[in-house]
Amino acid sequence: MRREFKEPGRPRPDLVIGREELFAGAREQLSRGGSVLVHGSAGIGKSTVLRALAAEYDESARTVLRCSATESESHLPFLALTDLLGLVMDEVSDQLPAPQRTALESALTGRGESTLQRDGLALRLAVLSTLRALAAKGPVLIVADDLQWLDPASVELLGFAARRLGEMPVRMLCAVRTSTDPHGHEQDRYLRASPPDTLALRVAPLSRTHVAELLENRGYTGLPRSTVRDIHRTSGGNPLFALELGRALADSSTPPRPGEPLPVPTSLRTLVLNRLDMLSAEARRTLLVASAGARPTVALLRAAGRDNAEAETAQAVELGLLAPEREGPGVRFAHPLVSAALYAEATAQERRAAHAALSTAAIDPIERARHLALSTQGTDPQVAARLGEAAAVARDRGAPSVAAELGLLSARHTPADAKPGPDERRLQAAEDAITAGENDLGRDIAREVLSRATEPAERVRAWMVVIDAAGQSLAEVDAVYPQVLADAGDDPRLLGLVRYQLAWRALVLEGDFAQSREEAARAAELAGRAEDRRTELLALAFQAQTEMLMGHPDAPMTIKRALKEPQDPLLACHHNGAGATRFRWLLMSDQLGEARATITSLLREVRRRGMVESEVHYVRFLAETELRSGHCGRALDLAREGYVLARDSGIGEGASAMLTSLAEAAGGDVERARALAREAADRAEQDGDLMYLSRALGALGHAQLVAGDAPGTVQSLRRVRELEDGLGINDPARGRWHGDLAEALVRVGELAEAQDVIDVTRQQALRLGRESVLAVLDRAEALVRAARGEQDAAVRQLTSAQDRLAKLGYGLEEARAAYALAGLRAVPQGLAARPGTPVPGAYDEASRLFRRCRALPWLRQVEEVSVAPAPPPQPAIAPSALDALAVLAATERQVAELVMEGATNREIAGRLYISVKTVEATLTRVYRKLGIRSRVDIVRLAAGHRTN
């Protein structure tokens, strides 16, 4: 009978967000019978992790023992032991020697005077004997939370037993609070109370993405990303603190403006500030100045008038309010929440005084201007001007987020009749926010300006921010375009801006390349007439992109026009600028080395300037370049990095998921590749973005091909073909899905359609000079020829395709050609030969090339084929049977021949690289064409017998 005590509440799924790696380690340890100790700071989620793991593993245990102590109960001896063993004593007491039973009962009931000093050995042996007796009847799981509050007597007894259990099936799952210092080793003393093989796992702070997901799941929706960033920073990634901050924001009627501190609820203030009363009033003022500073040091505090800063910060370190600095003179709070709570606790007058002191003490001009603004009330043109200058400095330093904050402070201090006015400063701040990837902040600022602006130039500029903030989700702002056109009037400069946005709309929402190109050309002409070089360059770069995808002959000339001087330095590295367009041209033209050098340079520059949206795009572009080059490991690392960055910023998530899918299929996990591709397709469907929908479906089809799901590949890539035909995308170097579709069609026996895909795509590739595409098409056509029995021609074509792909630098495509070639050479010719039967050494070249690329999914396929055991000798197939198979298509004939040789459906699927479902469907067609009913009838055909 399974025993269960203290039934726990099942954990909610959102409570274990961001713990995938920790759970993987814990599961591996528990599954092999080991024990786990999770540790971390207060509120970090240890108990949640403990409950979730216990819920997973308690079903595998006959007996589950639980205890959880509190600080107020930690002085009561044997309390934890009573929680653990009190309800199982009746089951095992008769198996204990009398002295042990008496000592244990006395400790658990409190009716005697049992102590460790008097009954130490008997108690220790009693706990050990109890656990052994329980384990003899079935596995035991001990779940102990908050070990730091367990009474010392229980800890001592539990540790004694744990060290002596040996191979008995007893697992411990424990949690203990340790400090926030990841390098501390407080958990070591608790490991001594655990079995020797216990794995200690630290529960780390959540990332910003996971904090956002946690807040969303708990109902705190619609928070701007800048606010989520502040919550993450203030909470230090602690889920309990983050949720409390989210609740305080939800309860607040006036959310903080950018640059203002978050409201810190009383519960958290009490939690982190209860030691402040032990500080002197002067020391508390010193810490307030430190909390107001960006990078406080003792020297800065002295310069700000805190003469005893060194002694006062040392006292705060002793109280645990400040963390000891191992290196450097910095003053660092023990947790960001201490600083936030201290600042929130201060009065407005105290805060202004702290900022006033720092406005003269700070060395950095940006910091001085910020503190001056926060110490000043009302409008002040001089303060506004200094803040505007500081914002420009921040912009030049590559800190657009700081520039946006300073710009908003500048607008707040700008008089209504000043030049530039407050709304002009707000719009500059909004544009800085867009550059920093804080799209929701930029959009909100622009919407606020639109609510009162009357000047056409201001209104159109604000509309541009609103549209830019929508990213790929242009359907969300589709209704604003008529208003933007009305605001622009007949001003060529404003109309150029609007026509540029209309070009994007035509491409993303309508999928109309001709209209998009026309709008971009009109925008460039209008901007040139108005001498607006920035808009002209953007429009020319976009026109060139559409022409490339259309396969338009003017594309190279348009790129040259976009690259002509004068150039805008900021636009030169922008992801919609001419530099990015040139990179795309190089990549599509098979100039991989120059493409890599170009995108690496662009990425370096946008990182220096803090251009987050461009960085998201360029990390993805660099990953794509490495993938084309066959550097699958490097591509996977970059793609994953870009995906995290996209999720953190909320920019280009669908596109990053699409590229990460391709990288996972090449060098990582194929199932994850399929999931990411579906995610990307879903996002594109929701956004109404037909361009990225075709890319996402292309990635899905590729992942399905690698996974062996040829029918799924055909379904996905047929839709891509329809989409791109409708969109007018005529350059096959854009998506490069054509070879995959043809190969999948061969696998399902649709040779005529496969050849049609090859022929149509080859015409486009020849016209545009896409050499790598032509080589991939030759690889696919060789498979068509092999399926038709043209073995020698197929081998020659594959050999040529492999050589050309190697010279072009397409390492993974070269390896795939070698793999296909090995498949043809691995067996002797003849209908009766068993496809896929390995000839020693046949796959060596493909294996070497896949290893060089770190193409793990492909390498696994090679290893599965190359180590397959040789089949037992089979009876020869009767000639009459071969004649009967002549009515079948190539794949149908191959499947039928393998059935004749005795192969199972799964073996057939593995040898032909198709799914089991495809084998079953193919057999159904075979039965119908041959007029038979089952596999038995096929076997009879093989022996030359007639079927009934």
PDB file of C-alpha atoms in Angstrom, residues 418-546:
ATOM      1  CA  ALA A 418      10.372  77.549 -26.183  1.00  0.00           C
ATOM      2  CA  LYS A 419      12.184  76.528 -29.355  1.00  0.00           C
ATOM      3  CA  PRO A 420      12.494  73.586 -29.664  1.00  0.00           C
ATOM      4  CA  GLY A 421       9.190  73.042 -27.919  1.00  0.00           C
ATOM      5  CA  PRO A 422       8.289  70.315 -25.431  1.00  0.00           C
ATOM      6  CA  ASP A 423       6.539  68.135 -28.027  1.00  0.00           C
ATOM      7  CA  GLU A 424       9.490  68.303 -30.389  1.00  0.00           C
ATOM      8  CA  ARG A 425      11.685  67.054 -27.564  1.00  0.00           C
ATOM      9  CA  ARG A 426       9.146  64.323 -26.811  1.00  0.00           C
ATOM     10  CA  LEU A 427       9.198  63.147 -30.422  1.00  0.00           C
ATOM     11  CA  GLN A 428      12.985  62.979 -30.376  1.00  0.00           C
ATOM     12  CA  ALA A 429      12.687  60.901 -27.188  1.00  0.00           C
ATOM     13  CA  ALA A 430      10.141  58.653 -28.922  1.00  0.00           C
ATOM     14  CA  GLU A 431      12.515  58.080 -31.840  1.00  0.00           C
ATOM     15  CA  ASP A 432      15.318  57.285 -29.393  1.00  0.00           C
ATOM     16  CA  ALA A 433      13.031  54.794 -27.670  1.00  0.00           C
ATOM     17  CA  ILE A 434      12.341  53.081 -31.022  1.00  0.00           C
ATOM     18  CA  THR A 435      16.096  52.875 -31.661  1.00  0.00           C
ATOM     19  CA  ALA A 436      16.554  51.308 -28.223  1.00  0.00           C
ATOM     20  CA  GLY A 437      13.906  48.692 -28.986  1.00  0.00           C
ATOM     21  CA  GLU A 438      11.387  50.178 -26.528  1.00  0.00           C
ATOM     22  CA  ASN A 439       8.642  50.337 -29.130  1.00  0.00           C
ATOM     23  CA  ASP A 440       5.740  50.581 -26.721  1.00  0.00           C
ATOM     24  CA  LEU A 441       7.299  53.588 -24.979  1.00  0.00           C
ATOM     25  CA  GLY A 442       7.928  55.318 -28.324  1.00  0.00           C
ATOM     26  CA  ARG A 443       4.356  54.608 -29.457  1.00  0.00           C
ATOM     27  CA  ASP A 444       2.841  55.947 -26.221  1.00  0.00           C
ATOM     28  CA  ILE A 445       4.857  59.170 -26.427  1.00  0.00           C
ATOM     29  CA  ALA A 446       3.851  59.679 -30.058  1.00  0.00           C
ATOM     30  CA  ARG A 447       0.166  59.044 -29.283  1.00  0.00           C
ATOM     31  CA  GLU A 448       0.348  61.635 -26.498  1.00  0.00           C
ATOM     32  CA  VAL A 449       1.797  64.211 -28.916  1.00  0.00           C
ATOM     33  CA  LEU A 450      -0.879  63.406 -31.526  1.00  0.00           C
ATOM     34  CA  SER A 451      -3.607  64.101 -28.970  1.00  0.00           C
ATOM     35  CA  ARG A 452      -2.758  67.824 -29.061  1.00  0.00           C
ATOM     36  CA  ALA A 453      -0.436  68.532 -32.022  1.00  0.00           C
ATOM     37  CA  THR A 454      -1.783  70.627 -34.919  1.00  0.00           C
ATOM     38  CA  GLU A 455       1.339  71.274 -37.019  1.00  0.00           C
ATOM     39  CA  PRO A 456       1.472  68.861 -40.021  1.00  0.00           C
ATOM     40  CA  ALA A 457       5.201  68.225 -39.601  1.00  0.00           C
ATOM     41  CA  GLU A 458       4.801  67.265 -35.947  1.00  0.00           C
ATOM     42  CA  ARG A 459       1.797  65.082 -36.640  1.00  0.00           C
ATOM     43  CA  VAL A 460       3.421  63.189 -39.530  1.00  0.00           C
ATOM     44  CA  ARG A 461       6.591  62.696 -37.484  1.00  0.00           C
ATOM     45  CA  ALA A 462       4.491  61.290 -34.630  1.00  0.00           C
ATOM     46  CA  TRP A 463       2.595  59.002 -37.042  1.00  0.00           C
ATOM     47  CA  MET A 464       5.923  57.673 -38.329  1.00  0.00           C
ATOM     48  CA  VAL A 465       6.827  56.636 -34.771  1.00  0.00           C
ATOM     49  CA  VAL A 466       3.444  54.920 -34.312  1.00  0.00           C
ATOM     50  CA  ILE A 467       3.897  52.957 -37.546  1.00  0.00           C
ATOM     51  CA  ASP A 468       7.538  52.083 -36.800  1.00  0.00           C
ATOM     52  CA  ALA A 469       6.525  50.871 -33.335  1.00  0.00           C
ATOM     53  CA  ALA A 470       4.151  48.343 -34.925  1.00  0.00           C
ATOM     54  CA  GLY A 471       7.106  46.492 -36.495  1.00  0.00           C
ATOM     55  CA  GLN A 472       5.856  43.627 -38.674  1.00  0.00           C
ATOM     56  CA  SER A 473       2.337  43.933 -37.186  1.00  0.00           C
ATOM     57  CA  LEU A 474       1.268  46.627 -39.646  1.00  0.00           C
ATOM     58  CA  ALA A 475      -2.301  45.339 -39.646  1.00  0.00           C
ATOM     59  CA  GLU A 476      -2.618  46.902 -36.183  1.00  0.00           C
ATOM     60  CA  VAL A 477      -2.063  50.391 -37.619  1.00  0.00           C
ATOM     61  CA  ASP A 478      -3.630  49.944 -41.051  1.00  0.00           C
ATOM     62  CA  ALA A 479      -6.413  52.406 -40.250  1.00  0.00           C
ATOM     63  CA  VAL A 480      -4.016  55.313 -39.673  1.00  0.00           C
ATOM     64  CA  TYR A 481      -2.663  55.633 -43.234  1.00  0.00           C
ATOM     65  CA  PRO A 482      -5.524  57.813 -44.603  1.00  0.00           C
ATOM     66  CA  GLN A 483      -5.080  60.200 -41.665  1.00  0.00           C
ATOM     67  CA  VAL A 484      -1.322  60.342 -42.232  1.00  0.00           C
ATOM     68  CA  LEU A 485      -1.853  61.221 -45.901  1.00  0.00           C
ATOM     69  CA  ALA A 486      -4.316  63.925 -44.916  1.00  0.00           C
ATOM     70  CA  ASP A 487      -1.846  65.393 -42.408  1.00  0.00           C
ATOM     71  CA  ALA A 488       0.953  65.378 -45.002  1.00  0.00           C
ATOM     72  CA  GLY A 489      -1.059  67.495 -47.482  1.00  0.00           C
ATOM     73  CA  ASP A 490       1.011  68.361 -50.549  1.00  0.00           C
ATOM     74  CA  ASP A 491       4.343  68.858 -48.760  1.00  0.00           C
ATOM     75  CA  PRO A 492       6.843  66.716 -50.766  1.00  0.00           C
ATOM     76  CA  ARG A 493       9.040  66.078 -47.716  1.00  0.00           C
ATOM     77  CA  LEU A 494       6.123  64.803 -45.625  1.00  0.00           C
ATOM     78  CA  LEU A 495       4.650  62.903 -48.567  1.00  0.00           C
ATOM     79  CA  GLY A 496       7.994  61.182 -49.116  1.00  0.00           C
ATOM     80  CA  LEU A 497       7.871  59.869 -45.545  1.00  0.00           C
ATOM     81  CA  VAL A 498       4.292  58.669 -45.964  1.00  0.00           C
ATOM     82  CA  ARG A 499       4.912  57.005 -49.353  1.00  0.00           C
ATOM     83  CA  TYR A 500       7.859  55.141 -47.844  1.00  0.00           C
ATOM     84  CA  GLN A 501       5.565  53.695 -45.169  1.00  0.00           C
ATOM     85  CA  LEU A 502       2.945  52.882 -47.808  1.00  0.00           C
ATOM     86  CA  ALA A 503       5.602  50.901 -49.670  1.00  0.00           C
ATOM     87  CA  TRP A 504       6.050  48.729 -46.582  1.00  0.00           C
ATOM     88  CA  ARG A 505       2.298  48.372 -46.216  1.00  0.00           C
ATOM     89  CA  ALA A 506       1.917  47.193 -49.824  1.00  0.00           C
ATOM     90  CA  LEU A 507       4.601  44.573 -49.282  1.00  0.00           C
ATOM     91  CA  VAL A 508       3.681  43.255 -45.814  1.00  0.00           C
ATOM     92  CA  LEU A 509      -0.102  43.494 -45.853  1.00  0.00           C
ATOM     93  CA  GLU A 510      -0.961  43.228 -49.546  1.00  0.00           C
ATOM     94  CA  GLY A 511       1.941  41.130 -50.770  1.00  0.00           C
ATOM     95  CA  ASP A 512       1.994  43.348 -53.853  1.00  0.00           C
ATOM     96  CA  PHE A 513       5.578  43.748 -55.013  1.00  0.00           C
ATOM     97  CA  ALA A 514       4.745  45.920 -57.984  1.00  0.00           C
ATOM     98  CA  GLN A 515       2.786  48.394 -55.846  1.00  0.00           C
ATOM     99  CA  SER A 516       5.468  48.309 -53.159  1.00  0.00           C
ATOM    100  CA  ARG A 517       8.208  49.083 -55.677  1.00  0.00           C
ATOM    101  CA  GLU A 518       6.145  51.899 -57.186  1.00  0.00           C
ATOM    102  CA  GLU A 519       5.505  53.490 -53.765  1.00  0.00           C
ATOM    103  CA  ALA A 520       9.194  53.247 -52.845  1.00  0.00           C
ATOM    104  CA  ALA A 521      10.221  54.893 -56.131  1.00  0.00           C
ATOM    105  CA  ARG A 522       7.681  57.704 -55.564  1.00  0.00           C
ATOM    106  CA  ALA A 523       8.976  58.180 -52.024  1.00  0.00           C
ATOM    107  CA  ALA A 524      12.571  58.449 -53.279  1.00  0.00           C
ATOM    108  CA  GLU A 525      11.555  60.968 -55.950  1.00  0.00           C
ATOM    109  CA  LEU A 526       9.580  63.132 -53.482  1.00  0.00           C
ATOM    110  CA  ALA A 527      12.354  63.028 -50.887  1.00  0.00           C
ATOM    111  CA  GLY A 528      14.955  63.938 -53.489  1.00  0.00           C
ATOM    112  CA  ARG A 529      12.853  66.901 -54.579  1.00  0.00           C
ATOM    113  CA  ALA A 530      12.564  68.038 -50.932  1.00  0.00           C
ATOM    114  CA  GLU A 531      16.307  67.441 -50.353  1.00  0.00           C
ATOM    115  CA  ASP A 532      15.459  64.951 -47.614  1.00  0.00           C
ATOM    116  CA  ARG A 533      18.428  62.662 -48.137  1.00  0.00           C
ATOM    117  CA  ARG A 534      17.594  60.336 -45.236  1.00  0.00           C
ATOM    118  CA  THR A 535      14.146  59.417 -46.564  1.00  0.00           C
ATOM    119  CA  GLU A 536      15.530  59.172 -50.105  1.00  0.00           C
ATOM    120  CA  LEU A 537      18.147  56.656 -48.966  1.00  0.00           C
ATOM    121  CA  LEU A 538      15.575  54.584 -47.064  1.00  0.00           C
ATOM    122  CA  ALA A 539      13.249  54.535 -50.058  1.00  0.00           C
ATOM    123  CA  LEU A 540      16.012  53.546 -52.495  1.00  0.00           C
ATOM    124  CA  ALA A 541      17.191  50.743 -50.203  1.00  0.00           C
ATOM    125  CA  PHE A 542      13.647  49.431 -49.908  1.00  0.00           C
ATOM    126  CA  GLN A 543      13.065  49.699 -53.650  1.00  0.00           C
ATOM    127  CA  ALA A 544      16.215  47.643 -54.199  1.00  0.00           C
ATOM    128  CA  GLN A 545      14.990  44.962 -51.778  1.00  0.00           C
ATOM    129  CA  THR A 546      11.680  44.563 -53.595  1.00  0.00           C
TER     130      THR A 546
END
